[in-house]
Coordinates of C-alpha atoms and ligand atoms in Angstrom, one line a residue:
M685 CA -20.3 20.4 0.0
Q686 CA -16.9 22.4 0.5
R687 CA -14.1 22.3 3.1
C688 CA -11.1 24.6 3.5
I689 CA -7.9 23.3 5.6
R690 CA -5.5 25.7 6.6
A691 CA -2.1 24.2 7.9
A692 CA 1.4 23.5 6.8
I693 CA 1.0 21.6 3.4
L694 CA 3.3 19.3 2.0
H695 CA 3.0 17.1 -1.4
F696 CA 4.7 16.2 -4.3
P697 CA 3.3 18.1 -7.5
D698 CA 2.9 16.6 -10.9
S699 CA 6.2 18.0 -12.1
C700 CA 8.1 16.1 -9.5
R701 CA 9.9 13.5 -11.9
S702 CA 10.9 10.5 -9.9
A703 CA 11.7 9.0 -6.6
L704 CA 15.5 9.8 -7.4
E705 CA 14.7 13.3 -7.8
A706 CA 11.8 13.7 -5.3
D707 CA 11.3 17.3 -4.8
W708 CA 8.3 18.6 -2.7
E709 CA 6.2 21.6 -2.5
Y710 CA 5.8 22.8 1.0
L711 CA 3.5 25.7 1.9
P712 CA 4.3 26.5 5.7
D713 CA 1.1 28.3 5.9
G714 CA -1.1 26.8 3.2
L715 CA -4.7 26.2 2.2
L716 CA -6.6 23.3 0.6
W717 CA -9.9 24.2 -0.9
I718 CA -12.0 21.2 -1.5
V719 CA -15.4 21.1 -3.3
D720 CA -17.5 17.9 -3.9
G721 CA -14.6 15.7 -2.7
R722 CA -12.2 16.9 -5.0
I723 CA -9.3 19.6 -4.9
K724 CA -10.5 22.9 -5.9
Q725 CA -7.5 24.8 -5.2
L726 CA -4.1 24.8 -3.5
G727 CA -2.2 27.8 -2.5
T728 CA -0.8 29.9 0.2
A729 CA -3.2 31.1 2.9
E730 CA -2.3 34.7 2.2
A731 CA -3.2 34.3 -1.7
L732 CA -6.2 32.0 -1.3
L733 CA -8.1 33.8 1.6
Q734 CA -8.8 36.6 -0.8
E735 CA -10.4 34.2 -3.4
L736 CA -12.8 32.2 -1.2
P737 CA -16.3 33.0 -1.1
Q738 CA -17.2 35.2 1.7
N739 CA -19.1 32.8 4.1
T740 CA -16.6 29.9 3.7
E741 CA -15.7 28.2 7.0
L742 CA -12.0 27.6 7.6
E743 CA -10.7 24.8 9.6
H744 CA -7.4 26.0 10.8
Y745 CA -4.7 23.9 12.3
P746 CA -1.6 25.6 13.2
D747 CA 1.7 23.5 14.0
H748 CA 0.0 20.7 11.7
I749 CA 1.1 19.3 8.6
L750 CA -1.3 18.3 5.8
I751 CA -0.3 15.4 3.4
P752 CA -1.9 13.3 0.7
G753 CA -3.4 10.0 2.1
L754 CA -0.8 7.4 2.3
I755 CA -0.6 4.6 -0.1
D756 CA 0.1 0.9 1.4
M757 CA 1.1 -1.2 -1.7
H758 CA 1.2 -4.7 -0.1
V759 CA -0.8 -5.7 3.0
H760 CA -3.0 -8.8 4.0
Y761 CA -6.1 -7.9 5.8
P762 CA -6.9 -11.4 7.5
Q763 CA -3.5 -11.3 9.1
L764 CA -4.1 -8.3 11.2
E765 CA -5.2 -10.6 13.9
M766 CA -2.0 -12.6 13.8
I767 CA 0.8 -9.9 13.9
A768 CA 3.7 -10.7 15.8
A769 CA 3.9 -14.5 15.6
Y770 CA 7.1 -15.8 17.1
G771 CA 10.3 -17.1 15.9
T772 CA 10.0 -18.4 12.2
Q773 CA 11.0 -17.6 8.7
L774 CA 8.4 -17.3 5.8
L775 CA 7.6 -20.9 4.8
E776 CA 7.2 -22.3 8.5
W777 CA 5.5 -19.1 9.4
L778 CA 3.1 -19.7 6.6
N779 CA 2.3 -23.2 7.5
R780 CA 2.2 -22.7 11.3
Y781 CA 0.4 -19.4 11.8
T782 CA -0.9 -18.1 8.5
F783 CA -2.9 -20.7 6.7
P784 CA -4.6 -21.7 10.0
V785 CA -5.8 -18.1 10.4
E786 CA -6.8 -17.6 6.8
Q787 CA -9.3 -20.7 6.8
K788 CA -11.8 -18.5 9.2
Y789 CA -12.2 -16.1 6.3
A790 CA -14.6 -18.4 4.4
D791 CA -17.4 -17.2 7.0
K792 CA -18.6 -14.0 5.5
E793 CA -19.6 -12.5 8.7
Y794 CA -16.1 -12.9 10.3
A795 CA -14.6 -11.7 7.4
S796 CA -16.8 -8.5 7.2
R797 CA -16.0 -7.7 10.9
Q798 CA -12.3 -8.1 10.1
A799 CA -12.4 -6.2 7.3
G800 CA -14.3 -3.4 8.9
A801 CA -11.9 -3.1 11.8
F802 CA -8.8 -3.4 9.5
L803 CA -10.0 -0.4 7.3
D804 CA -10.8 1.7 10.5
Q805 CA -7.2 1.0 11.6
L806 CA -6.0 1.9 8.0
L807 CA -7.6 5.3 8.4
A808 CA -6.3 6.0 12.0
Q809 CA -3.0 5.5 10.3
G810 CA -3.6 7.9 7.6
T811 CA -3.6 5.2 4.9
T812 CA -6.2 5.8 2.5
T813 CA -5.4 3.6 -0.5
A814 CA -3.9 0.0 -0.2
L815 CA -3.4 -3.1 -2.3
V816 CA -4.6 -5.8 -0.2
F817 CA -4.5 -9.5 -0.1
A818 CA -7.8 -11.2 0.8
T819 CA -7.7 -15.2 1.2
S820 CA -8.8 -17.7 -1.4
A821 CA -12.5 -17.4 -0.2
V822 CA -14.7 -15.7 -2.4
N823 CA -16.5 -14.5 0.9
S824 CA -13.4 -12.8 2.0
V825 CA -13.1 -10.6 -1.1
D826 CA -16.8 -9.6 -1.2
A827 CA -16.5 -8.7 2.7
F828 CA -13.7 -6.5 2.0
F829 CA -14.9 -4.8 -1.0
E830 CA -18.4 -4.2 0.8
Q831 CA -16.5 -2.6 3.7
A832 CA -14.1 -0.6 1.7
H833 CA -17.2 0.6 -0.6
Q834 CA -19.2 1.5 2.4
R835 CA -16.4 3.9 3.5
N836 CA -15.9 5.3 0.0
L837 CA -12.4 4.2 0.0
R838 CA -10.0 3.8 -3.2
M839 CA -9.0 0.2 -2.5
L840 CA -7.4 -2.7 -4.6
S841 CA -7.9 -6.3 -3.8
G842 CA -8.6 -9.7 -5.0
K843 CA -9.0 -13.4 -4.2
V844 CA -6.1 -15.6 -3.6
L845 CA -5.4 -18.3 -6.1
M846 CA -3.5 -21.3 -4.7
D847 CA -3.9 -24.9 -5.9
R848 CA -1.1 -26.8 -4.0
H849 CA 1.4 -26.9 -0.8
A850 CA -1.5 -25.3 1.3
P851 CA -4.5 -27.0 3.5
E852 CA -7.0 -28.5 1.2
S853 CA -9.8 -26.1 2.2
L854 CA -7.6 -23.0 1.2
C855 CA -6.7 -24.8 -2.3
D856 CA -8.7 -24.1 -5.4
T857 CA -8.1 -25.5 -8.8
P858 CA -6.8 -23.7 -12.1
E859 CA -10.4 -23.8 -13.5
R860 CA -12.2 -22.8 -10.1
G861 CA -9.3 -20.1 -9.6
Y862 CA -10.2 -18.5 -13.0
D863 CA -13.9 -18.7 -12.3
E864 CA -14.1 -17.3 -9.1
S865 CA -11.7 -14.6 -10.0
A866 CA -13.9 -13.8 -13.1
E867 CA -16.9 -13.6 -11.0
L868 CA -15.6 -11.4 -8.5
I869 CA -14.1 -9.2 -11.4
E870 CA -17.5 -8.9 -12.8
R871 CA -19.0 -8.0 -9.6
W872 CA -16.6 -5.3 -8.1
R873 CA -14.2 -4.0 -10.9
G874 CA -15.0 -0.2 -11.2
V875 CA -17.7 -0.2 -8.5
G876 CA -17.1 3.2 -6.6
R877 CA -13.3 3.6 -6.1
L878 CA -12.6 -0.1 -6.2
D879 CA -10.2 -1.8 -8.5
Y880 CA -9.4 -5.4 -8.8
A881 CA -6.1 -7.4 -8.6
V882 CA -5.5 -11.0 -9.7
T883 CA -3.9 -12.4 -6.9
P884 CA -2.0 -15.8 -7.1
R885 CA -0.3 -16.2 -3.7
F886 CA 3.1 -16.9 -5.0
A887 CA 4.9 -19.6 -7.5
P888 CA 5.1 -22.3 -4.7
T889 CA 1.4 -22.5 -4.3
S890 CA 0.2 -22.2 -7.7
S891 CA 1.0 -25.1 -10.4
D892 CA 2.0 -24.2 -13.8
A893 CA -1.4 -24.5 -15.1
Q894 CA -2.6 -22.1 -12.4
L895 CA -0.2 -19.6 -13.4
S896 CA -1.3 -19.8 -17.1
A897 CA -4.8 -19.4 -16.0
V898 CA -3.7 -16.0 -14.2
G899 CA -2.2 -15.1 -17.4
Q900 CA -5.4 -15.6 -19.2
L901 CA -7.5 -13.6 -16.6
L902 CA -4.8 -10.6 -17.3
V903 CA -5.6 -11.0 -21.1
D904 CA -9.5 -11.5 -20.6
Y905 CA -9.6 -8.5 -18.1
P906 CA -6.7 -6.2 -19.0
D907 CA -7.8 -3.5 -16.5
T908 CA -7.0 -5.8 -13.5
Y909 CA -3.8 -5.6 -11.7
L910 CA -1.6 -8.6 -10.8
H911 CA -0.5 -8.8 -7.1
T912 CA 1.8 -11.7 -5.8
H913 CA 5.0 -12.2 -3.8
L914 CA 8.4 -12.8 -5.4
A915 CA 12.0 -13.7 -4.3
E916 CA 11.3 -12.8 -0.5
N917 CA 13.3 -15.5 1.4
V918 CA 16.3 -17.9 0.4
D919 CA 14.5 -21.2 1.2
E920 CA 11.7 -20.2 -0.9
C921 CA 13.9 -19.1 -3.9
A922 CA 15.6 -22.5 -3.8
W923 CA 12.1 -24.3 -3.8
V924 CA 10.8 -22.3 -6.6
S925 CA 13.7 -23.3 -9.0
E926 CA 13.0 -27.1 -7.9
L927 CA 9.4 -26.7 -8.7
Y928 CA 10.0 -24.6 -12.0
P929 CA 13.2 -26.1 -13.5
E930 CA 12.4 -24.8 -16.9
S931 CA 12.7 -21.0 -15.6
R932 CA 15.6 -19.1 -15.6
S933 CA 14.7 -17.5 -12.4
Y934 CA 11.7 -17.1 -9.9
L935 CA 10.7 -13.8 -11.9
D936 CA 11.0 -16.0 -15.1
A937 CA 8.3 -18.6 -13.8
Y938 CA 5.9 -15.3 -13.8
K939 CA 7.0 -14.1 -17.1
Q940 CA 6.4 -17.3 -18.8
A941 CA 2.8 -17.2 -17.8
G942 CA 2.4 -13.6 -18.9
L943 CA 2.4 -12.1 -15.3
V944 CA 5.1 -9.6 -15.8
T945 CA 3.3 -6.4 -17.1
D946 CA 2.8 -2.7 -16.2
R947 CA 0.0 -3.5 -13.8
A948 CA 2.1 -6.2 -11.8
V949 CA 3.0 -5.5 -8.5
F950 CA 5.5 -7.9 -6.8
A951 CA 5.8 -7.9 -3.2
H952 CA 9.5 -8.1 -1.7
G953 CA 11.6 -8.8 -4.7
I954 CA 14.9 -8.9 -2.4
H955 CA 16.8 -11.8 -4.3
L956 CA 16.6 -10.6 -7.9
D957 CA 19.5 -10.5 -10.5
A958 CA 20.3 -7.9 -13.1
E959 CA 18.4 -9.8 -15.8
D960 CA 15.3 -9.8 -13.5
H961 CA 15.5 -6.1 -12.9
K962 CA 16.0 -5.7 -16.7
S963 CA 12.8 -7.8 -17.5
M964 CA 10.7 -5.9 -14.9
A965 CA 12.1 -2.4 -16.1
E966 CA 11.0 -3.2 -19.5
A967 CA 7.8 -4.4 -18.6
G968 CA 7.1 -1.4 -16.2
S969 CA 6.4 -3.6 -13.3
I970 CA 6.6 -2.8 -9.7
V971 CA 8.4 -4.1 -6.9
C972 CA 7.1 -3.5 -3.3
H973 CA 9.6 -2.9 -0.6
C974 CA 8.1 -4.2 2.9
P975 CA 10.9 -3.5 5.3
S976 CA 9.3 -4.2 8.6
S977 CA 8.3 -7.6 7.2
N978 CA 11.6 -8.3 5.8
L979 CA 13.3 -7.7 9.3
F980 CA 10.7 -9.6 11.3
L981 CA 10.8 -12.8 9.0
G982 CA 14.6 -12.4 8.4
S983 CA 14.0 -12.3 4.7
G984 CA 17.1 -10.0 3.6
L985 CA 18.0 -6.4 2.8
F986 CA 16.4 -4.9 -0.1
S987 CA 18.1 -2.3 -2.2
I988 CA 15.8 0.7 -3.2
N989 CA 18.5 2.4 -5.2
G990 CA 19.3 -1.0 -6.9
A991 CA 15.8 -1.4 -8.1
L992 CA 15.2 2.3 -8.9
S993 CA 18.6 2.8 -10.6
A994 CA 17.6 -0.4 -13.0
G995 CA 14.5 1.6 -13.9
V996 CA 12.2 -0.6 -11.8
Q997 CA 9.2 1.3 -10.1
V998 CA 9.3 0.9 -6.5
G999 CA 6.5 1.0 -3.6
V1000 CA 6.2 0.6 0.1
G1001 CA 4.3 -2.0 2.0
T1002 CA 3.5 -2.7 5.5
D1003 CA 2.9 -6.6 4.6
I1004 CA 0.9 -7.3 7.8
G1005 CA 1.1 -9.7 9.4
G1006 CA 4.6 -10.6 8.2
G1007 CA 5.2 -6.8 8.7
T1008 CA 4.5 -5.5 12.4
N1009 CA 3.0 -2.2 12.1
L1010 CA 0.3 -1.0 10.0
S1011 CA 1.7 2.7 10.2
L1012 CA 3.2 3.8 6.8
L1013 CA 5.2 6.5 8.7
S1014 CA 7.0 3.9 10.7
T1015 CA 7.4 1.6 7.8
L1016 CA 9.2 4.4 6.2
G1017 CA 11.6 4.5 9.2
D1018 CA 12.2 0.8 8.9
A1019 CA 12.9 1.5 5.1
Y1020 CA 15.3 4.1 6.2
K1021 CA 17.3 1.7 8.5
V1022 CA 17.3 -1.1 5.9
Q1023 CA 18.8 1.3 3.4
Q1024 CA 21.4 2.3 6.2
M1025 CA 22.1 -1.4 6.5
A1026 CA 22.6 -1.7 2.9
G1027 CA 25.1 1.1 2.8
E1028 CA 22.7 3.4 1.2
G1029 CA 20.5 6.2 2.1
L1030 CA 16.8 7.2 2.0
T1031 CA 15.8 10.8 2.2
P1032 CA 12.6 11.8 3.8
Q1033 CA 11.6 13.3 0.5
Q1034 CA 12.4 10.1 -1.3
A1035 CA 10.4 8.1 1.5
L1036 CA 7.2 10.2 1.5
Y1037 CA 7.2 10.3 -2.4
L1038 CA 7.3 6.4 -2.5
A1039 CA 4.2 6.5 -0.1
T1040 CA 2.2 9.1 -1.9
L1041 CA 2.6 10.2 -5.6
G1042 CA 5.2 7.4 -6.3
A1043 CA 2.6 4.8 -5.3
A1044 CA -0.1 6.4 -7.2
R1045 CA 2.1 6.4 -10.5
A1046 CA 3.2 3.1 -10.2
L1047 CA -0.5 2.1 -9.8
Q1048 CA -1.5 4.1 -12.8
L1049 CA -3.9 6.0 -10.2
D1050 CA -2.0 9.5 -10.4
A1051 CA -5.1 11.1 -12.3
Q1052 CA -7.2 10.4 -9.2
I1053 CA -4.9 10.4 -6.0
G1054 CA -1.3 11.1 -4.9
N1055 CA -1.0 14.7 -4.6
F1056 CA -3.1 18.0 -4.2
E1057 CA -3.3 18.9 -8.0
V1058 CA -6.5 20.6 -8.8
G1059 CA -9.4 18.1 -9.5
K1060 CA -8.0 15.2 -7.8
E1061 CA -9.8 13.2 -5.0
A1062 CA -9.4 14.8 -1.7
D1063 CA -7.8 12.0 0.3
C1064 CA -5.6 13.7 3.0
V1065 CA -3.9 13.1 6.3
L1066 CA -3.4 15.8 9.2
L1067 CA -0.2 15.2 11.2
A1068 CA 0.3 16.5 14.5
P1069 CA 3.9 15.9 15.4
D1070 CA 3.4 17.4 18.8
R1071 CA 1.5 14.2 19.7
I1072 CA 4.6 12.2 19.8
P1073 CA 6.3 12.9 23.2
Q1074 CA 9.8 12.6 22.0
L1075 CA 9.0 14.8 19.3
K1076 CA 7.5 17.5 21.5
L1077 CA 10.9 18.0 23.1
R1078 CA 12.6 18.6 19.7
L1079 CA 9.8 21.1 18.7
E1080 CA 10.9 23.6 21.1
H1081 CA 13.7 24.5 18.7
P1082 CA 13.2 25.7 15.1
I1083 CA 13.1 22.5 12.7
E1084 CA 13.3 22.4 9.1
I1085 CA 10.6 20.5 7.4
D1086 CA 12.8 17.6 6.1
E1087 CA 14.1 17.0 9.6
L1088 CA 10.4 16.9 10.9
I1089 CA 9.3 14.4 8.3
F1090 CA 12.3 12.4 8.9
A1091 CA 11.8 12.5 12.7
L1092 CA 8.0 11.6 12.0
M1093 CA 9.5 8.5 10.2
I1094 CA 11.5 7.4 13.0
L1095 CA 9.4 8.4 16.1
G1096 CA 6.0 8.9 14.4
D1097 CA 3.0 6.2 14.1
E1098 CA -0.7 6.5 14.4
R1099 CA -0.4 8.8 17.4
A1100 CA 0.7 11.7 15.0
V1101 CA -2.4 11.4 12.7
R1102 CA -5.3 13.8 14.0
Q1103 CA -7.4 13.4 11.1
T1104 CA -7.8 11.6 7.8
W1105 CA -10.2 12.8 5.2
V1106 CA -11.8 10.6 2.5
M1107 CA -12.8 12.4 -0.5
G1108 CA -13.2 15.5 1.8
E1109 CA -15.1 13.7 4.4
P1110 CA -13.6 13.2 8.0
A1111 CA -13.0 9.7 8.8
L1112 CA -12.1 9.9 12.3
A1113 CA -14.2 11.0 15.1
P1114 CA -13.7 15.0 15.3
E1115 CA -11.9 16.2 18.4
Ligands
GUN512 N1 4.7 -15.4 0.5 C1 3.5 -16.1 0.4 N2 2.4 -15.8 1.1 C2 3.0 -14.9 1.9 C3 2.3 -14.0 3.0 O1 1.4 -14.4 3.5 N3 3.2 -13.1 3.5 C4 4.6 -13.0 3.3 N4 5.1 -11.9 3.8 N5 5.0 -13.7 2.3 C5 4.2 -14.7 1.5
ZN513 ZN1 2.8 -10.5 1.7

């Protein structure tokens, strides 16, 4: 099976060093040649057209931009149905809106339907990989992985562990949390394009004993990830210091249990100090910035530069349903606005890097995804800027690629996504 896509092509090659020095490769008239779901070659149309076998069919999209599939580093699939819940900050929001909804996901059929709808919406947004919270129900994870596997998607997820401060029907115990996670890891790890993330919700809903059990899971299954929340909200941080009086900081409660590793993704991480940054940088841990959620829940202003310049890896997540938009384009626009409030900047290059190669590197998946280097899996997205009415006017005049990507971050969303390919196969209905 082969496919040749001709369009403007934009990606960060392996030679790009970091988010702070993000330097993309732009081919205004490029060609991506895909064979058996992997990148066979990338080049200018002028050069590559000579090399293609004679009868190769070409899909030509003038005025479109082809980018690698976007990577959402923190999102809750069961919360898609409760986006835009009014009027609270984190802790009340969890009790009033989130926990009641998550109880429905013990029902396998319900969870499967929601997971399928969630994944289809992700693909419509151009997101091809995500690190996803399920709920504490084993069924919610089986449902998600089954749906992701059916779509041949590279997805990461895991069962939520929580043994306190939540409704009883959502709680497990340290032993049950361990056993159910281990069973799911054995069942799903490495199946197709799936990976497992051990997922304690956050320190307030896990006892000391449960965090230790999570640490044990990471030792027993070293190829899994750790996915949790950290220092999102001021009241939450105060609560953690009461619950973990022995810990120097919120991060330290995780560190003492062995959770701060180079495969650990901590969502939010707004309220951290220099010592926390140092620990995370030394361990190679990742902090996931979730700007739309931080604005919606009034959590605070994260500094991307602060984390990056301390040597901490950074990703970007939509954090649905604390976040209000499943589009990573729009989430990058929110990230820009948050950095403006923090008196810093975020260039379109840096932003797109964080949602593509940067995320792939942080997740240690850059041998598979994140750019268009030869041999990588061909997950890609075709952007049609003229589908955004406000942008259409702008396009009547010449526009540089960085201005165009920036305008797509600020004005764009799923309307700008014309097609998403998963390992070279179209995921959206062709037009
Ligand atoms: N902290 C603990 N659980 C959650 C959640 O579901 N969403 C967000 N944004 N923060 C959390
Ligand atoms: Zn979250």
